[in-house]
Amino acid sequence: MKPLLPLSRARPLWLRDARGELLLFGVFAVLLLGLGIGLRDPWPSDEPRFALVAHWMVEHGQWLFPHRGHELYPDKPPVFMWLEALAYLLTRSWRVAFLLPSLLAGLGALALVYDLARRLWNHRSALLAAATLLVTIHFTYQMRNAQIDPLLLGWITLANYGLLRHLLLGPAWRWFAVGCFFAGVGVATKGVGVLALLMLVPYLIARRGGWRHLARPAGGWRWAGGVAMFLLPILGWLLPMLLVARADGDPQHAAYVQNILFGQTVHRYATPTGHLHSPFYFLGIIAVDWLPLSLLLPWALPAWWRRLQRRDARFLLPLGWIVLILLFFSISPGKRDVYILPALPMAVLALAPLLPGLLRRRGVRLAVFALTTLLGALLTLGAALALLRHPPWALKIEQSLDPQIWWLGLVIGCAGLVIASFTRVRRAPLGWLLFAGVLWSLYGLWGYPMLNGDRSARDVMVRARAIAGPQASIGLLAWKEQNLLMAQGPVTEFGFLKPWPQQYAEAVAWLRQDPAQRWIFSLDTAMGTCVDRRRATYAGHANRREWWMFRLDAVLPGCIPRDNGDDDE
């Protein structure tokens, strides 16, 4: 492999200096992914849950056994919540802290893709690859959210980077150790981090077939050392948890260990209960969520095939790994779009050397121009209809979102049309870059504050406190994580997973202990016919639900509501 050309001598893409281009791109990436941080609270479905767990860690010191309220939360390992809690200890602002892990994971993935593509090919291809990843809808949207999957993407991309530095550009045993270690960190984050090690499968195929551009490091004991590095972060989490659970003899801790090790991994993969889709589900995700990258695939697939026929391992390893990831998640009946999110950086890496040529093709530029124009037109037309005609679909959306959302959509849509009219087909890739910048910037700076009150449940919890008064204690019935997270003043809860009738019975018993100073904040359907709404107080609407406040005098004696269940977020 030829030595890496210094940036000062690299051929720039559009400026006179490659270093200036990289700096400008870095600033653009920080703004695109970071604008809006500090302007909103956690939003459902997952963000309030993880933030609530991180809150509990900071306030109660329960770091090994995560809690959702006073109940254990066994659905996910604690690494993501640890990072949120650590970010809070550094920033002292939950509004900033809960989004920091995703932001850093996104920026790290961009940097890793750029560096690896530059080492494999050149600065121009690498910069185009990083820019393509940044403005792919699935990547940008997810990296602006505080969920586990963006962090998992960061760990898996770092693991893939270390492995490819060794397998394609090596021997580099230290990078191999780094790759194995962060695959283990991925396991401690969400279990499926082990999939990063599937990169060794196409490597073995390429090595056996004598493919070009492949490192052939010797040293069997060093390969075995990768297993130790992989297990190190996993055991660093597991051993303290297992020892504490065994030492204290708490049956809840024993149940937590059983659930986190088996129920949330093997059972969820083999016999999922939700998000059931066909084996071809991810093809639709790639076609739609991976726009505009997916527009390049009709040209990229034949080009990849030609390079695979030439036995170029630089394409086999990332592409083979993507195929294995797709097969793994397609076998399970349960599927979510975020499952294949970690495949995006490797797809962009395989595209990198093709991008300079592809983006000069008129067909590619025409497709990107059509995408920008179509999205701009749809947003403009939809927002204008909502503002002027108030169709039923718009009124339904307004039940959950601030009607001002239509002005935001109108401005973004018009901006897209203006950008498309100026860049036209010739500069369509630049047009999409500018449109993405406008869309996500306005969404963060304007949309976040506009939508936050309802989506985070902050407004309804402020209203609940105003109804109860500053000294009264509020009990939460059939609550969601955002209700406890945004609760103001003294508050208690009766369990999250308990059936609603049991929660209701405990809530009424709690009210009787101090009727003058206690209120219940309840989901409308959880009260059933057991609460006299003429004596209750309507607290408001949030997250597509209606919420009420009531005291003991509104409770109908001897009545227990039926368990009606609840819809998912």
Coordinates of C-alpha atoms in Angstrom, one line a residue:
M1 CA 0.0 0.0 0.0
K2 CA 1.4 3.4 -1.0
P3 CA 2.2 5.8 1.8
L4 CA -0.4 8.3 2.9
L5 CA -0.1 11.6 1.1
P6 CA 0.0 14.6 3.6
L7 CA -3.1 16.8 3.4
S8 CA -0.9 19.8 2.4
R9 CA -0.1 17.9 -0.8
A10 CA -3.5 16.3 -1.4
R11 CA -5.6 17.3 -4.4
P12 CA -8.5 19.4 -3.1
L13 CA -12.1 18.9 -4.1
W14 CA -13.5 22.4 -4.5
L15 CA -11.2 24.8 -2.6
R16 CA -7.5 25.5 -3.1
D17 CA -6.5 23.7 0.1
A18 CA -7.5 20.3 1.2
R19 CA -7.0 21.2 4.9
G20 CA -9.4 24.2 4.5
E21 CA -12.0 21.8 2.9
L22 CA -11.7 19.4 5.8
L23 CA -12.1 22.2 8.4
L24 CA -15.1 23.7 6.6
F25 CA -16.7 20.2 6.4
G26 CA -16.1 19.7 10.1
V27 CA -17.9 22.9 11.0
F28 CA -20.8 22.0 8.7
A29 CA -21.1 18.6 10.3
V30 CA -21.1 20.0 13.8
L31 CA -23.8 22.5 12.9
L32 CA -25.9 19.9 11.0
L33 CA -25.9 17.4 13.8
G34 CA -25.7 19.7 16.8
L35 CA -27.9 22.7 16.1
G36 CA -30.8 22.6 18.6
I37 CA -29.0 20.9 21.4
G38 CA -30.2 22.6 24.6
L39 CA -33.5 23.6 23.1
R40 CA -35.5 20.5 23.9
D41 CA -36.0 17.8 26.4
P42 CA -36.1 14.1 25.7
W43 CA -38.9 13.0 23.3
P44 CA -40.6 9.6 23.1
S45 CA -40.3 6.8 22.4
D46 CA -36.9 5.9 23.9
E47 CA -35.2 9.2 24.9
P48 CA -37.2 9.8 28.1
R49 CA -36.6 6.2 29.2
F50 CA -32.8 6.4 29.0
A51 CA -32.7 9.9 30.4
L52 CA -34.8 8.8 33.3
V53 CA -32.5 5.9 34.0
A54 CA -29.5 8.2 33.8
H55 CA -31.2 10.6 36.3
W56 CA -31.7 7.7 38.7
M57 CA -28.0 6.8 38.4
V58 CA -26.9 10.3 39.2
E59 CA -29.4 10.8 42.1
H60 CA -29.2 7.4 43.7
G61 CA -25.8 6.0 42.7
Q62 CA -27.4 2.9 41.1
W63 CA -24.9 2.3 38.3
L64 CA -24.9 -1.4 37.9
F65 CA -28.6 -2.0 38.0
P66 CA -30.5 0.6 36.0
H67 CA -33.9 1.8 37.3
R68 CA -37.0 3.2 35.7
G69 CA -38.5 4.9 38.7
H70 CA -38.2 2.4 41.5
E71 CA -38.4 -0.6 39.2
L72 CA -35.4 -2.2 37.6
Y73 CA -35.0 -1.6 33.8
P74 CA -33.6 -4.8 32.3
D75 CA -34.2 -4.1 28.6
K76 CA -30.8 -2.7 27.7
P77 CA -27.2 -2.8 29.1
P78 CA -26.3 0.4 31.0
V79 CA -23.5 1.8 28.8
F80 CA -25.6 4.4 27.0
M81 CA -27.1 5.6 30.2
W82 CA -23.7 5.7 31.9
L83 CA -22.6 8.1 29.1
E84 CA -25.6 10.3 29.5
A85 CA -25.0 10.5 33.3
L86 CA -21.4 11.2 32.7
A87 CA -22.3 14.0 30.2
Y88 CA -24.5 15.5 32.8
L89 CA -21.8 15.5 35.4
L90 CA -19.6 17.3 32.9
T91 CA -22.2 19.8 31.6
R92 CA -24.7 20.1 34.5
S93 CA -27.5 20.3 31.9
W94 CA -29.7 17.4 31.1
R95 CA -30.9 19.2 28.0
V96 CA -27.3 19.1 26.7
A97 CA -26.2 15.9 28.2
F98 CA -28.8 13.5 26.8
L99 CA -27.9 14.3 23.2
L100 CA -24.1 14.4 23.6
P101 CA -23.4 10.7 23.2
S102 CA -25.2 10.6 19.8
L103 CA -23.5 13.8 18.6
L104 CA -20.0 12.5 19.4
A105 CA -20.8 9.1 17.9
G106 CA -22.0 10.8 14.7
L107 CA -18.9 13.1 14.4
G108 CA -16.6 10.2 15.3
A109 CA -18.2 8.0 12.5
L110 CA -17.7 10.8 10.0
A111 CA -14.1 11.2 11.0
L112 CA -13.4 7.4 10.8
V113 CA -15.0 7.0 7.4
Y114 CA -13.0 10.0 6.1
D115 CA -9.7 8.8 7.4
L116 CA -10.1 5.2 6.3
A117 CA -11.3 6.2 2.8
R118 CA -8.4 8.7 2.5
R119 CA -5.9 5.9 3.4
L120 CA -7.5 3.5 1.0
W121 CA -8.0 6.0 -1.9
N122 CA -7.6 9.8 -1.6
H123 CA -8.8 13.0 0.0
R124 CA -11.4 13.8 -2.7
S125 CA -13.1 10.4 -2.4
A126 CA -12.9 10.5 1.3
L127 CA -14.4 13.9 1.7
L128 CA -17.3 13.0 -0.7
A129 CA -17.9 9.8 1.3
A130 CA -18.1 11.6 4.6
A131 CA -20.4 14.3 3.1
T132 CA -22.6 11.5 1.6
L133 CA -22.9 9.9 5.0
L134 CA -23.6 13.1 6.7
V135 CA -26.6 14.1 4.5
T136 CA -28.1 10.6 4.2
I137 CA -31.5 11.0 5.8
H138 CA -31.3 7.9 8.1
F139 CA -27.9 9.0 9.5
T140 CA -28.7 12.6 10.1
Y141 CA -32.1 11.9 11.7
Q142 CA -30.8 9.2 14.0
M143 CA -27.7 11.0 15.1
R144 CA -29.8 13.9 16.2
N145 CA -31.7 11.5 18.5
A146 CA -30.7 10.2 22.0
Q147 CA -31.1 6.5 21.4
I148 CA -28.8 3.6 21.8
D149 CA -28.5 2.8 18.1
P150 CA -26.5 6.0 17.1
L151 CA -24.0 5.1 19.9
L152 CA -23.9 1.5 18.6
L153 CA -23.1 2.8 15.1
G154 CA -20.2 4.7 16.6
W155 CA -18.8 1.7 18.4
I156 CA -19.2 -0.6 15.4
T157 CA -17.7 1.9 13.0
L158 CA -14.7 2.2 15.3
A159 CA -14.5 -1.6 15.6
N160 CA -14.6 -1.9 11.8
Y161 CA -12.0 0.9 11.4
G162 CA -9.6 -1.0 13.6
L163 CA -10.2 -4.3 11.9
L164 CA -9.8 -2.8 8.4
R165 CA -6.6 -0.9 9.3
H166 CA -5.3 -4.3 10.2
L167 CA -6.8 -6.5 7.4
L168 CA -6.4 -4.1 4.5
L169 CA -3.6 -1.7 5.5
G170 CA -1.7 -3.8 8.0
P171 CA -0.3 -5.7 9.6
A172 CA -1.4 -3.4 12.4
W173 CA -2.0 -5.5 15.5
R174 CA -2.7 -2.6 17.8
W175 CA -5.5 -1.5 15.5
F176 CA -6.8 -5.1 15.5
A177 CA -6.9 -5.0 19.3
V178 CA -8.8 -1.7 19.1
G179 CA -11.3 -3.2 16.7
C180 CA -11.9 -6.3 18.9
F181 CA -12.1 -4.1 22.1
F182 CA -14.8 -1.8 20.7
A183 CA -16.7 -4.7 19.3
G184 CA -16.9 -5.8 22.9
V185 CA -18.0 -2.3 24.0
G186 CA -20.7 -2.6 21.4
V187 CA -21.9 -5.9 23.0
A188 CA -22.0 -4.1 26.4
T189 CA -24.0 -1.4 24.8
K190 CA -26.6 -3.4 22.9
G191 CA -25.5 -7.0 22.5
V192 CA -25.3 -7.0 18.7
G193 CA -21.9 -5.2 18.8
V194 CA -20.4 -8.7 18.2
L195 CA -21.5 -8.4 14.6
A196 CA -18.5 -6.1 13.9
L197 CA -16.3 -9.3 14.1
L198 CA -18.2 -10.7 11.0
M199 CA -15.7 -8.6 9.1
L200 CA -13.3 -11.6 9.5
V201 CA -15.6 -13.8 7.3
P202 CA -15.0 -11.9 4.0
Y203 CA -11.4 -11.4 5.0
L204 CA -10.9 -15.2 5.3
I205 CA -12.6 -15.7 1.9
A206 CA -10.4 -13.0 0.3
R207 CA -7.2 -14.4 1.9
R208 CA -8.0 -17.9 0.7
G209 CA -8.8 -16.7 -2.8
G210 CA -5.7 -14.6 -3.1
W211 CA -7.4 -11.2 -3.4
R212 CA -5.5 -8.0 -4.0
H213 CA -5.0 -5.1 -1.6
L214 CA -5.1 -7.5 1.4
A215 CA -2.8 -7.7 4.4
R216 CA -1.6 -11.2 5.3
P217 CA -0.4 -10.9 8.9
A218 CA 1.1 -13.9 10.6
G219 CA 1.1 -14.8 14.3
G220 CA -1.6 -17.1 15.5
W221 CA -1.3 -16.1 19.2
R222 CA -2.0 -12.5 18.2
W223 CA -5.2 -13.5 16.5
A224 CA -6.3 -15.2 19.7
G225 CA -5.4 -12.1 21.7
G226 CA -8.3 -10.4 19.9
V227 CA -10.7 -12.7 21.8
A228 CA -9.2 -11.4 25.1
M229 CA -9.6 -7.8 23.9
F230 CA -13.2 -8.5 22.9
L231 CA -14.1 -10.0 26.2
L232 CA -12.4 -7.3 28.3
P233 CA -15.2 -4.6 28.2
I234 CA -17.9 -7.3 28.4
L235 CA -16.4 -8.8 31.5
G236 CA -15.7 -5.3 32.9
W237 CA -19.5 -4.8 33.0
L238 CA -20.7 -8.4 33.6
L239 CA -18.4 -9.5 36.5
P240 CA -19.2 -6.6 38.9
M241 CA -22.9 -7.0 38.1
L242 CA -22.9 -10.8 38.7
L243 CA -20.8 -10.5 41.9
V244 CA -23.1 -7.9 43.4
A245 CA -26.3 -9.8 42.4
R246 CA -24.9 -13.0 44.0
A247 CA -23.6 -11.3 47.1
D248 CA -26.8 -9.4 48.0
G249 CA -29.2 -12.2 47.2
D250 CA -31.8 -9.8 45.9
P251 CA -34.3 -11.8 43.8
Q252 CA -35.0 -8.7 41.7
H253 CA -31.3 -8.5 40.8
A254 CA -31.3 -12.2 40.0
A255 CA -34.3 -11.7 37.7
Y256 CA -32.5 -8.7 36.1
V257 CA -29.4 -10.8 35.3
Q258 CA -31.6 -13.5 33.7
N259 CA -33.5 -11.0 31.6
I260 CA -30.6 -8.9 30.4
L261 CA -28.5 -12.0 29.5
F262 CA -31.1 -14.1 27.8
G263 CA -34.5 -12.5 27.6
Q264 CA -33.3 -9.3 25.8
T265 CA -30.9 -11.1 23.4
V266 CA -31.6 -14.7 22.3
H267 CA -35.4 -14.6 23.1
R268 CA -35.9 -11.2 21.5
Y269 CA -34.1 -12.3 18.3
A270 CA -35.7 -15.7 18.0
T271 CA -39.2 -15.0 19.2
P272 CA -39.9 -11.3 19.0
T273 CA -43.3 -10.0 20.1
G274 CA -43.3 -6.7 18.2
H275 CA -42.1 -4.9 15.0
L276 CA -42.8 -8.0 12.9
H277 CA -42.0 -7.6 9.2
S278 CA -41.2 -9.6 6.1
P279 CA -37.7 -10.8 5.2
F280 CA -37.5 -8.0 2.6
Y281 CA -38.3 -5.2 5.0
F282 CA -34.8 -3.8 5.0
L283 CA -34.8 -3.4 1.2
G284 CA -37.5 -0.8 1.6
I285 CA -35.5 0.9 4.4
I286 CA -32.5 1.2 2.1
A287 CA -34.6 2.5 -0.7
V288 CA -36.3 5.2 1.3
D289 CA -34.4 6.0 4.5
W290 CA -31.0 5.9 2.8
L291 CA -31.9 8.7 0.4
P292 CA -30.0 10.2 -1.4
L293 CA -27.4 7.5 -1.1
S294 CA -29.8 4.9 -2.4
L295 CA -30.2 6.9 -5.7
L296 CA -26.6 6.0 -6.5
L297 CA -27.1 2.2 -6.2
P298 CA -28.3 1.6 -9.8
W299 CA -24.8 2.8 -10.9
A300 CA -22.9 1.6 -7.9
L301 CA -24.0 -2.0 -8.0
P302 CA -22.5 -2.8 -11.5
A303 CA -19.3 -0.9 -10.6
W304 CA -19.0 -2.9 -7.4
W305 CA -19.5 -6.1 -9.3
R306 CA -16.7 -5.2 -11.7
R307 CA -14.3 -4.5 -8.9
L308 CA -15.2 -7.7 -7.1
Q309 CA -14.5 -9.6 -10.3
R310 CA -11.0 -8.0 -10.2
R311 CA -10.7 -9.5 -6.7
D312 CA -10.2 -6.1 -4.9
A313 CA -10.5 -6.8 -1.2
R314 CA -11.1 -3.1 -0.4
F315 CA -14.6 -3.7 -1.8
L316 CA -15.2 -7.3 -0.7
L317 CA -14.7 -6.7 3.0
P318 CA -17.1 -3.8 3.6
L319 CA -19.7 -5.1 1.1
G320 CA -19.5 -8.7 2.4
W321 CA -19.9 -7.4 5.9
I322 CA -23.0 -5.5 4.9
V323 CA -24.5 -8.5 3.3
L324 CA -23.9 -10.6 6.4
I325 CA -25.6 -7.9 8.6
L326 CA -28.6 -7.8 6.3
L327 CA -28.9 -11.6 6.4
F328 CA -28.6 -11.7 10.2
F329 CA -31.3 -9.2 10.8
S330 CA -33.6 -10.4 8.0
I331 CA -33.8 -13.9 9.5
S332 CA -35.4 -12.7 12.7
P333 CA -39.1 -11.9 12.4
G334 CA -38.7 -8.7 14.5
K335 CA -37.2 -5.8 12.5
R336 CA -36.7 -2.1 13.0
D337 CA -35.1 0.4 10.7
V338 CA -32.3 1.2 13.1
Y339 CA -31.0 -2.4 13.1
I340 CA -29.1 -1.8 9.9
L341 CA -28.0 1.7 10.7
P342 CA -24.4 0.6 11.5
A343 CA -24.1 -0.7 7.9
L344 CA -24.4 2.9 6.5
P345 CA -20.7 3.9 7.1
M346 CA -19.4 0.8 5.4
A347 CA -21.7 1.3 2.5
V348 CA -20.4 4.9 2.1
L349 CA -16.8 3.6 2.4
A350 CA -17.4 1.2 -0.5
L351 CA -18.9 4.0 -2.5
A352 CA -16.0 6.4 -1.8
P353 CA -13.8 5.7 -4.9
L354 CA -16.8 5.8 -7.2
L355 CA -18.3 9.1 -5.9
P356 CA -16.1 11.5 -8.0
G357 CA -17.2 9.8 -11.2
L358 CA -20.8 9.0 -10.1
L359 CA -21.5 12.6 -9.2
R360 CA -20.4 13.8 -12.6
R361 CA -23.0 11.5 -14.3
R362 CA -26.0 13.4 -15.6
G363 CA -28.4 10.6 -14.5
V364 CA -27.1 10.8 -10.9
R365 CA -27.4 14.6 -10.8
L366 CA -30.9 14.4 -12.3
A367 CA -32.0 12.0 -9.7
V368 CA -30.6 14.1 -6.8
F369 CA -32.2 17.2 -8.3
A370 CA -35.5 15.5 -8.6
L371 CA -35.3 14.4 -5.0
T372 CA -34.6 18.0 -3.8
T373 CA -37.3 19.4 -5.9
L374 CA -39.9 16.8 -5.0
L375 CA -39.3 17.1 -1.2
G376 CA -39.4 20.9 -1.5
A377 CA -42.6 20.8 -3.5
L378 CA -44.3 18.2 -1.2
L379 CA -43.5 20.3 1.9
T380 CA -44.6 23.5 0.3
L381 CA -47.8 22.1 -1.0
G382 CA -48.7 20.1 2.1
A383 CA -48.1 23.1 4.4
A384 CA -50.0 25.5 2.2
L385 CA -53.0 23.1 2.1
A386 CA -52.9 22.7 5.9
L387 CA -52.8 26.5 6.4
L388 CA -55.4 27.4 3.8
R389 CA -57.8 24.4 3.6
H390 CA -57.4 22.6 6.9
P391 CA -58.0 19.1 5.4
P392 CA -58.8 16.2 7.8
W393 CA -55.3 14.8 7.7
A394 CA -53.9 18.1 8.8
L395 CA -56.4 18.5 11.6
K396 CA -55.4 15.0 12.8
I397 CA -51.8 16.0 12.9
E398 CA -52.6 19.2 14.8
Q399 CA -54.1 17.1 17.6
S400 CA -50.5 16.1 18.5
L401 CA -48.4 18.9 17.0
D402 CA -48.4 22.7 17.3
P403 CA -50.2 24.1 14.2
Q404 CA -47.2 26.4 13.7
I405 CA -45.5 23.3 12.3
W406 CA -47.0 24.1 9.0
W407 CA -45.1 27.4 8.8
L408 CA -41.9 25.5 9.5
G409 CA -42.7 23.1 6.7
L410 CA -43.6 25.9 4.3
V411 CA -40.3 27.7 4.9
I412 CA -38.3 24.5 4.5
G413 CA -40.2 23.5 1.4
C414 CA -39.8 27.0 -0.2
A415 CA -36.1 27.0 0.7
G416 CA -35.7 23.6 -1.1
L417 CA -37.4 24.9 -4.3
V418 CA -35.3 28.0 -4.3
I419 CA -32.1 26.0 -3.8
A420 CA -33.1 23.6 -6.6
S421 CA -33.8 26.5 -8.9
F422 CA -30.3 28.0 -8.3
T423 CA -28.2 24.8 -8.3
R424 CA -30.3 23.1 -11.0
V425 CA -29.2 19.7 -12.4
R426 CA -25.6 20.7 -12.9
R427 CA -24.9 21.3 -9.2
A428 CA -27.6 19.0 -7.8
P429 CA -25.3 17.4 -5.2
L430 CA -24.5 20.8 -3.8
G431 CA -28.2 21.6 -3.8
W432 CA -29.0 18.6 -1.7
L433 CA -26.2 19.6 0.7
L434 CA -27.6 23.1 1.1
F435 CA -31.2 21.8 1.4
A436 CA -30.1 19.3 4.2
G437 CA -28.4 22.2 6.0
V438 CA -31.5 24.3 5.9
L439 CA -33.9 21.5 6.8
W440 CA -32.0 20.2 9.9
S441 CA -30.9 23.7 11.1
L442 CA -34.5 25.0 11.0
Y443 CA -35.8 21.8 12.6
G444 CA -33.4 22.2 15.4
L445 CA -33.6 26.0 16.0
W446 CA -37.3 26.5 15.3
G447 CA -38.9 23.0 15.4
Y448 CA -37.4 21.9 18.7
P449 CA -38.7 24.8 20.9
M450 CA -42.1 24.7 19.0
L451 CA -42.7 21.0 19.6
N452 CA -41.0 20.4 22.9
G453 CA -43.9 21.3 25.2
D454 CA -46.1 18.5 23.9
R455 CA -43.6 15.9 22.9
S456 CA -41.6 16.0 26.1
A457 CA -44.8 16.3 28.3
R458 CA -43.2 19.4 29.9
D459 CA -46.3 21.5 29.4
V460 CA -48.7 19.0 30.9
M461 CA -46.5 18.4 33.9
V462 CA -46.2 22.1 34.5
R463 CA -50.0 22.3 34.3
A464 CA -50.3 19.4 36.8
R465 CA -48.1 21.2 39.3
A466 CA -50.1 24.4 38.9
I467 CA -53.3 22.4 39.6
A468 CA -51.9 20.6 42.7
G469 CA -50.1 23.6 44.1
P470 CA -46.4 23.8 45.2
Q471 CA -46.7 21.7 48.4
A472 CA -49.0 18.9 47.3
S473 CA -47.6 15.5 46.3
I474 CA -48.6 14.1 42.9
G475 CA -49.0 10.4 42.3
L476 CA -48.5 9.1 38.7
L477 CA -51.0 6.5 37.4
A478 CA -50.5 4.8 34.0
W479 CA -47.6 7.1 33.4
K480 CA -45.0 7.2 30.7
E481 CA -41.3 7.9 31.2
Q482 CA -41.6 11.5 30.1
N483 CA -44.2 12.2 32.8
L484 CA -41.9 11.2 35.6
L485 CA -38.9 12.8 33.9
M486 CA -40.6 16.2 33.5
A487 CA -42.6 16.0 36.9
Q488 CA -42.4 19.2 39.0
G489 CA -42.1 19.1 42.7
P490 CA -43.0 16.2 45.1
V491 CA -44.0 13.1 43.1
T492 CA -44.5 9.4 43.6
E493 CA -45.3 6.5 41.3
F494 CA -46.8 3.0 41.6
G495 CA -44.7 1.1 39.2
F496 CA -44.4 1.2 35.4
L497 CA -45.0 -2.4 34.4
K498 CA -47.8 -3.1 36.9
P499 CA -51.3 -3.6 35.4
W500 CA -53.3 -0.4 35.5
P501 CA -55.9 -1.8 38.0
Q502 CA -53.2 -2.6 40.5
Q503 CA -51.7 0.8 40.0
Y504 CA -55.1 2.4 40.5
A505 CA -55.8 0.5 43.7
E506 CA -52.4 1.5 45.1
A507 CA -53.0 5.1 44.1
V508 CA -56.4 5.3 45.8
A509 CA -54.9 3.8 49.0
W510 CA -52.1 6.4 48.8
L511 CA -54.7 9.2 48.4
R512 CA -56.5 8.0 51.6
Q513 CA -53.4 8.5 53.7
D514 CA -53.4 12.3 53.2
P515 CA -56.4 13.4 51.1
A516 CA -55.8 17.1 51.6
Q517 CA -52.2 17.1 50.2
R518 CA -52.3 14.4 47.5
W519 CA -53.4 14.3 43.9
I520 CA -53.3 11.7 41.2
F521 CA -52.1 12.5 37.7
S522 CA -53.7 9.8 35.4
L523 CA -54.0 8.8 31.8
D524 CA -57.7 9.2 30.8
T525 CA -58.3 5.6 29.9
A526 CA -56.7 4.2 33.1
M527 CA -59.4 5.9 35.2
G528 CA -62.2 4.0 33.4
T529 CA -65.5 4.8 34.9
C530 CA -64.1 4.8 38.5
V531 CA -63.4 8.6 38.6
D532 CA -66.1 11.3 38.5
R533 CA -64.8 13.6 35.8
R534 CA -67.0 16.4 37.1
R535 CA -64.9 16.5 40.2
A536 CA -61.6 15.9 38.4
T537 CA -59.5 18.5 36.5
Y538 CA -58.4 18.1 32.9
A539 CA -54.6 18.5 32.9
G540 CA -54.0 18.6 29.1
H541 CA -53.0 16.7 26.0
A542 CA -49.5 15.3 25.5
N543 CA -48.0 12.6 23.3
R544 CA -51.4 11.8 21.7
R545 CA -52.9 11.2 25.1
E546 CA -55.3 12.9 27.5
W547 CA -54.3 13.5 31.1
W548 CA -56.4 14.3 34.2
M549 CA -55.8 15.3 37.8
F550 CA -58.1 14.1 40.6
R551 CA -58.3 13.9 44.4
L552 CA -60.0 11.4 46.7
D553 CA -63.4 13.1 46.4
A554 CA -63.6 12.2 42.7
V555 CA -63.0 8.4 43.4
L556 CA -66.1 6.2 43.1
P557 CA -65.9 3.8 46.2
G558 CA -65.5 0.1 45.5
C559 CA -64.7 0.6 41.8
I560 CA -61.6 -0.8 40.1
P561 CA -61.1 0.0 36.3
R562 CA -60.5 -2.7 33.8
D563 CA -57.1 -3.0 32.3
N564 CA -57.5 -1.5 28.8
G565 CA -53.8 -1.7 28.0
D566 CA -52.0 1.1 26.2
D567 CA -50.7 1.9 22.8
D568 CA -47.0 2.0 22.1
E569 CA -45.2 5.4 21.8

